[in-house]
XYZ file of C-alpha atoms in Angstrom:
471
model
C 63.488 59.772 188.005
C 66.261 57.614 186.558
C 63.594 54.422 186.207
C 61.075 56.306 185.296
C 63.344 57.851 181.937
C 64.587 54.239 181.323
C 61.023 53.153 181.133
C 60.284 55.402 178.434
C 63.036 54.758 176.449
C 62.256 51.154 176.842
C 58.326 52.089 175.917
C 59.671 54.318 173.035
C 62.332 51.452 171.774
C 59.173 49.022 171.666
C 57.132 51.562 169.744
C 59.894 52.321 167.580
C 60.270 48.395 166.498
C 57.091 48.427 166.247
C 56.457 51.444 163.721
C 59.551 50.341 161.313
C 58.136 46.668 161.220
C 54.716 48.129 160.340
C 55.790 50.507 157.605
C 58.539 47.942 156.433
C 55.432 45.335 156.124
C 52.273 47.036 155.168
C 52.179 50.700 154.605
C 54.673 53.834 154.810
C 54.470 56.727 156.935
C 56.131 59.685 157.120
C 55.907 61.918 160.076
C 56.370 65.524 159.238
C 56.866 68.255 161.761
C 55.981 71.716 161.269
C 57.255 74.224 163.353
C 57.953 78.134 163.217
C 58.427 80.912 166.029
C 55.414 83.468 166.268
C 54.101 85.268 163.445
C 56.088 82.631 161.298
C 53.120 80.899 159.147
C 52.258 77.537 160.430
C 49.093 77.213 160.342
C 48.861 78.336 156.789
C 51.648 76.792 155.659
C 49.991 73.071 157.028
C 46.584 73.945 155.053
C 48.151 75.325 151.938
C 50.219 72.012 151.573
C 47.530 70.015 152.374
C 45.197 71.492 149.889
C 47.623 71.677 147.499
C 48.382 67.805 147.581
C 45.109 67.116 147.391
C 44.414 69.427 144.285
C 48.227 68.998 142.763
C 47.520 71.757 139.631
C 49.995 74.034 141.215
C 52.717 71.487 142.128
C 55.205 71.220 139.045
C 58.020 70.722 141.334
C 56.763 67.805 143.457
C 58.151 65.122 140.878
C 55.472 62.247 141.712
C 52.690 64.913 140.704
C 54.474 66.158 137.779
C 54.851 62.444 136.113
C 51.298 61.738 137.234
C 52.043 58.858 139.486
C 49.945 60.489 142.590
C 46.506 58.687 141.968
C 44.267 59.804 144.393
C 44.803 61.695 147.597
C 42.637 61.700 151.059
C 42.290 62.510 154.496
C 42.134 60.052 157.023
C 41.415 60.085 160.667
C 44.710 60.184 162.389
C 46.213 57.575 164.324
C 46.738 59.288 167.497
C 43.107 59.614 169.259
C 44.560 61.940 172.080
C 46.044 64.367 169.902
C 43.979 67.314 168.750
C 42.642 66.694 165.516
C 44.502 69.959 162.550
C 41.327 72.184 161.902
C 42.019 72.249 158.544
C 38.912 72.662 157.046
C 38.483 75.812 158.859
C 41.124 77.236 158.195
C 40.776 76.425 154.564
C 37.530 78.291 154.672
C 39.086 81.515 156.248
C 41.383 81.490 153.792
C 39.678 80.996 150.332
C 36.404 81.968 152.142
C 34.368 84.633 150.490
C 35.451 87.341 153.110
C 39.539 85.781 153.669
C 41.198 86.136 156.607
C 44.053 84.666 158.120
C 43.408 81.552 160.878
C 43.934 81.240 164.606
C 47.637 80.565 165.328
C 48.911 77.581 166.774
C 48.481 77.289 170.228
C 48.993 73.324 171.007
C 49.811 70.129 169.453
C 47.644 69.377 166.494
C 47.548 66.599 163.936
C 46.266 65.794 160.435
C 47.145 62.963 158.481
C 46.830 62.630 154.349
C 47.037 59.414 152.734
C 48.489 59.323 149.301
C 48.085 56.364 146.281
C 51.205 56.107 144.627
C 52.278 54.082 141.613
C 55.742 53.521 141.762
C 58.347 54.952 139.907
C 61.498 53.230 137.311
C 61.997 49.599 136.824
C 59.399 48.992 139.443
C 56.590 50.568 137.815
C 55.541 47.590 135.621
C 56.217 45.224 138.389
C 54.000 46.786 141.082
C 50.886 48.327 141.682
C 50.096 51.571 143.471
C 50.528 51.537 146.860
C 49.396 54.121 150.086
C 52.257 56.413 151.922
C 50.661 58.250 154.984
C 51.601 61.601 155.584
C 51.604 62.542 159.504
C 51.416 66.350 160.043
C 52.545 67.257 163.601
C 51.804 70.703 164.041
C 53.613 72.562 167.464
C 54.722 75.362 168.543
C 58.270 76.952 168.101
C 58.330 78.334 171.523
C 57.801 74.555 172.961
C 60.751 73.191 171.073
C 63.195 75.718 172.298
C 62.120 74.318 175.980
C 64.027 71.341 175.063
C 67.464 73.252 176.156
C 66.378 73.259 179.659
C 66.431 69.863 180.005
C 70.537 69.933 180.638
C 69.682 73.217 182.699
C 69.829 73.372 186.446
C 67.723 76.354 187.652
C 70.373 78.086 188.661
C 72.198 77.817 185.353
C 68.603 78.917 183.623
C 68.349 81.932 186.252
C 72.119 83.071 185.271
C 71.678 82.922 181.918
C 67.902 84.572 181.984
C 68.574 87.704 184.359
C 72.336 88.227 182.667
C 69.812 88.089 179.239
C 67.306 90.548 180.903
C 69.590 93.022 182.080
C 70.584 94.125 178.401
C 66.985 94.133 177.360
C 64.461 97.658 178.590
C 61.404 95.769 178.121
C 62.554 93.600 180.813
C 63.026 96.821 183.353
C 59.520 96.336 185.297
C 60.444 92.747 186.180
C 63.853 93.485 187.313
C 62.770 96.605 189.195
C 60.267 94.448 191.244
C 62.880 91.488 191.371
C 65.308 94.017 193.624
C 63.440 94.080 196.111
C 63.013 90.261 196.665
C 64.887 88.189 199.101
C 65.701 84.547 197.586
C 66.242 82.835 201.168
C 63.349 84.745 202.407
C 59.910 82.050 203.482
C 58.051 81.183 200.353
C 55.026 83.430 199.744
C 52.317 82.291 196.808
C 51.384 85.585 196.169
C 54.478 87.072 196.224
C 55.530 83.582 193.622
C 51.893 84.085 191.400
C 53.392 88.563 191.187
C 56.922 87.333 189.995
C 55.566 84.757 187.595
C 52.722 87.241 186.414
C 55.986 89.880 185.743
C 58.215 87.219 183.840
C 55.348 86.183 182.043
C 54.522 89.996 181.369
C 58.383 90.596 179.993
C 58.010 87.371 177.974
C 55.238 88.987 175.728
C 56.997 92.096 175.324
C 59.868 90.268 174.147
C 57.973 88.215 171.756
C 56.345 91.200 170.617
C 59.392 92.981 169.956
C 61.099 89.969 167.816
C 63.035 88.413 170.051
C 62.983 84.392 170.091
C 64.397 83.020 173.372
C 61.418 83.288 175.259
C 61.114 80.288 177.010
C 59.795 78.838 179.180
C 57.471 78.787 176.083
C 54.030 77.463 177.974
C 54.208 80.439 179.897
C 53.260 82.491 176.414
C 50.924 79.278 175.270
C 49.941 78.131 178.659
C 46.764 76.001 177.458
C 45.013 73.952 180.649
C 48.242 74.612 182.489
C 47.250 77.896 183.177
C 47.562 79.225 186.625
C 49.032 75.892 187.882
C 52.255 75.576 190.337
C 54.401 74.511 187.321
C 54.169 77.554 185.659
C 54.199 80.247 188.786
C 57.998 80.376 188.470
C 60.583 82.593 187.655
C 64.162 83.210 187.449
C 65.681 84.566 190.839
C 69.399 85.751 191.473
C 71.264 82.388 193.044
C 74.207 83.000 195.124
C 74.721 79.647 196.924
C 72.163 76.120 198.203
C 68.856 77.110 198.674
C 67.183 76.460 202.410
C 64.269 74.546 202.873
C 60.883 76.431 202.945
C 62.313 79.379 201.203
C 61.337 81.096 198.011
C 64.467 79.774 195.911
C 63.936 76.209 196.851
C 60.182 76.699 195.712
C 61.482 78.122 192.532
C 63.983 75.442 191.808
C 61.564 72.660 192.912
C 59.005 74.412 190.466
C 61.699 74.450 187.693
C 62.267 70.917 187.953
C 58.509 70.059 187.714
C 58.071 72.066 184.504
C 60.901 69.898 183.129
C 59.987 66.567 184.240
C 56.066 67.183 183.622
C 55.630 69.718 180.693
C 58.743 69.194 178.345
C 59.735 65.407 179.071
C 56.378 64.576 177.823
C 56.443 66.834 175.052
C 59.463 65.312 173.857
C 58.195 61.360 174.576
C 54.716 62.079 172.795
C 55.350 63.919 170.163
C 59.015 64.464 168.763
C 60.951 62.207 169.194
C 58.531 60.077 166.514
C 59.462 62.832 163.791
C 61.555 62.111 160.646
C 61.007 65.062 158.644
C 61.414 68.401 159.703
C 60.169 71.758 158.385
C 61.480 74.757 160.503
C 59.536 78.195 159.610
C 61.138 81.327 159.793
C 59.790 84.958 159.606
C 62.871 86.682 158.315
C 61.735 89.514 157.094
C 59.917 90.575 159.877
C 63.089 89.847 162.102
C 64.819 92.519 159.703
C 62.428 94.846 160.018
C 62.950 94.656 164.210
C 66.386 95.501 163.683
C 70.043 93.554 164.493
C 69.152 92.244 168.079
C 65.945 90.386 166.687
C 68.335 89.192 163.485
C 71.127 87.685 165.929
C 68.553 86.673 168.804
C 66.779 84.570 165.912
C 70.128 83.277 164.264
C 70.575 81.695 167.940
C 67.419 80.690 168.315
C 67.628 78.662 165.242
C 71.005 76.975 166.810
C 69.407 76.094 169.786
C 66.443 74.958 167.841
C 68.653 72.138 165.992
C 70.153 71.135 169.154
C 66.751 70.030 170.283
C 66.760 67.336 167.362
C 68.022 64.054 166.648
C 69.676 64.415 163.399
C 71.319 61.783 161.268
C 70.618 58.846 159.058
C 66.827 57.454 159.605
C 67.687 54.009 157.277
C 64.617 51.052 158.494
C 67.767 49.411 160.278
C 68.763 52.847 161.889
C 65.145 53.540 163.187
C 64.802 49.455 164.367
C 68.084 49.493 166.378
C 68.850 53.351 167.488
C 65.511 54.644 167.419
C 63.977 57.316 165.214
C 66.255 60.014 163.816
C 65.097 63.695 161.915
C 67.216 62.887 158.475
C 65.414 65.839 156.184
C 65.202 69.310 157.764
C 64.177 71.862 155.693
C 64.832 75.916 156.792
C 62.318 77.965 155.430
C 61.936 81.928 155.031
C 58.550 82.453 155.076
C 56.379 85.410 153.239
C 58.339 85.531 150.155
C 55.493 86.752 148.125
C 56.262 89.968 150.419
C 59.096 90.897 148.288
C 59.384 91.090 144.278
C 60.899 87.641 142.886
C 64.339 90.007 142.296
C 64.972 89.832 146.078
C 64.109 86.195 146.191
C 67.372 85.282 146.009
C 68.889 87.581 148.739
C 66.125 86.212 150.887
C 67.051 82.849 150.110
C 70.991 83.897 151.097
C 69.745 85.343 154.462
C 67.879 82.295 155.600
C 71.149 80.103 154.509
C 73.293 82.384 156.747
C 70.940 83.090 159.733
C 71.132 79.025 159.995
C 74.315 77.861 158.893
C 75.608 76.346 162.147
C 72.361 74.545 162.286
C 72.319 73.277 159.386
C 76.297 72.179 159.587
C 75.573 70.399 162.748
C 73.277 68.816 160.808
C 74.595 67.475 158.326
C 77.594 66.484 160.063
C 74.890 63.711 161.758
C 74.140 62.749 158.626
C 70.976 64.422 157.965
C 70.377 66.483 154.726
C 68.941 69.961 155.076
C 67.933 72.806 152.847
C 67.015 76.556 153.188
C 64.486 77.907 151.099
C 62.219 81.023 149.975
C 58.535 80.914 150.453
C 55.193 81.513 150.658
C 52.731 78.746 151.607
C 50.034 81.475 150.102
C 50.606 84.074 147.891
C 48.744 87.366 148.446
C 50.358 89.791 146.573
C 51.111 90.685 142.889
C 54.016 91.782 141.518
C 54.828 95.284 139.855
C 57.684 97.849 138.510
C 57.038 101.630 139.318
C 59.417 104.439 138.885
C 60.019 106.659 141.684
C 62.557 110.138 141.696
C 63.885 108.006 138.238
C 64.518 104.760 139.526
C 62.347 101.708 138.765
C 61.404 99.868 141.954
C 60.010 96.229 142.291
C 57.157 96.761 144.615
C 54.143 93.968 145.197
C 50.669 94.575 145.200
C 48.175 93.413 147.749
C 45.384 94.331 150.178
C 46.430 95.621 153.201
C 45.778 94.117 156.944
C 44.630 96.821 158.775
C 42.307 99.106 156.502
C 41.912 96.908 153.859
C 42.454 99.371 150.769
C 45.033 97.882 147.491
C 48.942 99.381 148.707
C 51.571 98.852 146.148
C 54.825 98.434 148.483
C 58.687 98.996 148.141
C 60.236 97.394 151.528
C 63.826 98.439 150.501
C 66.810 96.495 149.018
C 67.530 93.506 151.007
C 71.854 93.048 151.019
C 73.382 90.884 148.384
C 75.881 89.667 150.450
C 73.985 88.536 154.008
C 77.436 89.382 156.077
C 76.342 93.076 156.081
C 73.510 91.977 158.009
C 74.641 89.154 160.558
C 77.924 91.425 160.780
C 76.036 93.981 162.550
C 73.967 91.723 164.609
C 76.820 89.809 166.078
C 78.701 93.008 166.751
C 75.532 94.352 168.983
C 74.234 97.161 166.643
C 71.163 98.873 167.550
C 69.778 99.383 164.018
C 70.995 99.462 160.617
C 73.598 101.733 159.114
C 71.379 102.085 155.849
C 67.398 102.895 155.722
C 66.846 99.427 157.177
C 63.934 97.506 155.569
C 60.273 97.903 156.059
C 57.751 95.107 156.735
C 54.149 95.254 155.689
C 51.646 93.189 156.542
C 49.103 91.784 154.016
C 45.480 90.357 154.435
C 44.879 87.132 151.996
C 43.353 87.867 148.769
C 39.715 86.353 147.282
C 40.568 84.058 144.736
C 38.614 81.633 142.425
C 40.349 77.652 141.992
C 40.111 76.013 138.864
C 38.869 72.464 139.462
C 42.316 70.479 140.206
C 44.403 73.571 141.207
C 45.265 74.307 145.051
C 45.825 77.780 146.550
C 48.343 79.927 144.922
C 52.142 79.436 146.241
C 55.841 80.104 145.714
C 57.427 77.430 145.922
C 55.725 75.198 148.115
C 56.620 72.383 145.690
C 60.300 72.709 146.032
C 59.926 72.614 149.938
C 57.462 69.750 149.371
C 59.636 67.429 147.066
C 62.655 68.090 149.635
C 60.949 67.409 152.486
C 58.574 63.645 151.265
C 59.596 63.182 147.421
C 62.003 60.662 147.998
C 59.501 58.289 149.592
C 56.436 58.585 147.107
């Protein structure tokens, strides 16, 4: 194990050199990650940027568009032939299709990359001619990135942590009721290890389903062509001292360890640890909506999240002797166009607070970070109507399930976000007030001018933030 992990830092230290000599050389490339919990937009958010980069009508805020300098824009094959190829012509034609719906969610690794021509900006304008900047897109899911903590975990630390978790949680009752009558140093059984795994995997759903974000291991909920294989028929058992040979424990543990060193090592080797910009998706309102646990379970998640990167500096020296850092990591509230542009800003507060430790830790490495209000693609219009004498923002839009035109008033989202994270630290089971109601909205049929992109809020903020400084 230990020469096999120097190898690959040794393989990754010789790709790294070779990357920053290649970009320092020839052409740039930035390699963007896009990542989000369930439900959080990823998909869309990947294919609305795209298009929108490609047709730059509706990005004032990306500076390089706004002075013109973008000449031409492109897809390219990408340069990683094992890596599933971003669908996103597909998913641009559910969306802006003549019957819209939303896409497939993300289920694996995917990439997509855009090539930009660039004429360069200031004193160098006159002096140089365009030039091409490549635009990586890693798309992955949330759930795999928060698998990254168990790589300091011993299985026994992971089974504390998990049951003491579970035991505060009903949706987790069925597993623990069939997990009491299970003997640990008992012989290992496969069925009886396929039934526990089938359970965990079982409460793992539920959990999802009910907002929560710490459900890992996170290929048990996005199992791909691992599915039904030893590494993921495992599941957290009480440990109360060494495990004996042939017994269901040591199967368990030896299990554990397989899912690290084969599912997330690689994960990690492959796929981030080449990423220097970050975009972290976040379905806030829909955590609000589940109530305090979901708010604090999320605010944690988004901790543990960060402490899966490698923040800091990512200077061509930086990259060419330390290896690739994250330096831009941008925190972003998703489905903004749910609420009237009023609450906007109270959104935008929410998402600052639910990550503030992440983003500290952050940029105390040296990395720059920002949290942000948006919606990849807007579906809803905005409008005032009075109700028992009071004038209420509401938004317009076509709802998912029945499809009839809803004008919708979610409730009045806290000026100050301590109200909210207040209660969820303290353990509150819902909200003192009315709480806050979540709708769900289909995409809308829309006709593009020639040049414009899909419809947005603020897409070119995140976009600026997150690649400006290099085109």
């Amino acid at each position: 194990m230990v020469i096999s992990s120097i190898a690959d830092r040794l393989v990754r230290g010789v790709e790294t050199v070779s990357d920053s000599v290649s970009e320092a050389l020839f052409e740039p490339v930035i390699r963007l990650g896009v990542t989000g919990l369930a439900r959080s937009g990823k998909t869309v958010f990947i294919t609305s940027l795209v298009a929108n980069l490609l047709d730059r009508g509706r990005m004032p805020g990306l500076v390089a568009a706004q002075e013109g300098r973008i000449e031409a824009a492109f897809l390219q094959p990408q340069p990683d032939d094992t890596v599933p190829r971003f669908d996103y012509e597909a998913h641009l034609a559910a969306l802006t299709g003549p019957a819209p719906h939303w896409p497939d969610s993300t289920r694996a690794v995917s990439e997509l990359r855009l090539s930009l021509r660039v004429r360069p900006a200031g004193l160098l304008a006159g002096l140089q001619g365009p030039r091409t900047v490549h635009l990586d897109i890693v798309d992955y899911p949330g759930e795999w990135l928060l698998d990254l903590g168990l790589m300091d975990k011993s299985y026994a630390d992971w089974a504390a942590e998990t049951l003491a978790r579970l035991r505060t949680r009903p949706e987790a009752a069925e597993y623990l009721a069939a997990l009491s009558g299970i003997d640990p140093d008992a012989r290992h059984d496969e069925p009886q290890a396929q039934a526990l795994a089938r359970g965990f995997t079982a409460y793992l759903e539920t959990a999802r389903a009910a907002g929560y974000s710490d459900c890992t291991p996170g290929r048990f909920l996005l199992p791909g062509d691992l599915a039904g294989s030893p590494v993921l028929t495992f599941a957290p058992l009480a440990v109360s001292g060494a495990s004996r040979r042939g017994s269901l424990l040591r199967e368990m543990e030896r299990r554990f360890e397989a899912y690290k060193s084969q599912v997330v090592r690689p994960f990690f080797r492959d796929h981030f640890a080449r990423i220097d910009r970050q975009v972290v998706l976040v379905d806030a309102l829909g955590a609000i909506h589940k109530g305090p646990s979901a708010v604090e379970d999320m605010r944690r998640a988004m901790a543990d999240i960060l402490g899966a990167f490698r923040p800091g500096r990512n200077a061509w020296l930086n990259r060419l002797l330390l290896g690739r850092r994250i330096d831009r990591i941008l925190f972003a509230a998703t489905k903004a166009d749910h609420l009237h542009h009023q609450q906007h800003p109270a959104l935008t507060a929410i998402i600052e607070a639910l990550t503030r430790d992440a983003r500290d830790r952050a940029q105390f490495a040296g990395a720059r970070t920002e949290a942000l209000a948006l919606a990849a693609l807007r579906v809803t219009t905005e409008e005032i109507r009075t109700h028992q004498g009071r004038e209420l923002p509401c938004v317009r839009g076509t709802l998912l399930e029945g499809g009839r035109q809803a004008a919708f008033y979610p409730g009045a989202l806290p000026q100050d976000p301590g109200q909210l994270l207040g209660a969820a630290r303290s353990g509150a089971t819902e909200w003192l007030n009315d709480g806050f109601q979540a709708m769900t909205f289909a995409p809308a049929p829309m006709q593009l001018r020639p040049g414009d992109g899909p419809p947005h809020i603020r897409l070119d903020r995140a976009a600026q933030f997150l690649i400006g400084d290099r085109l």
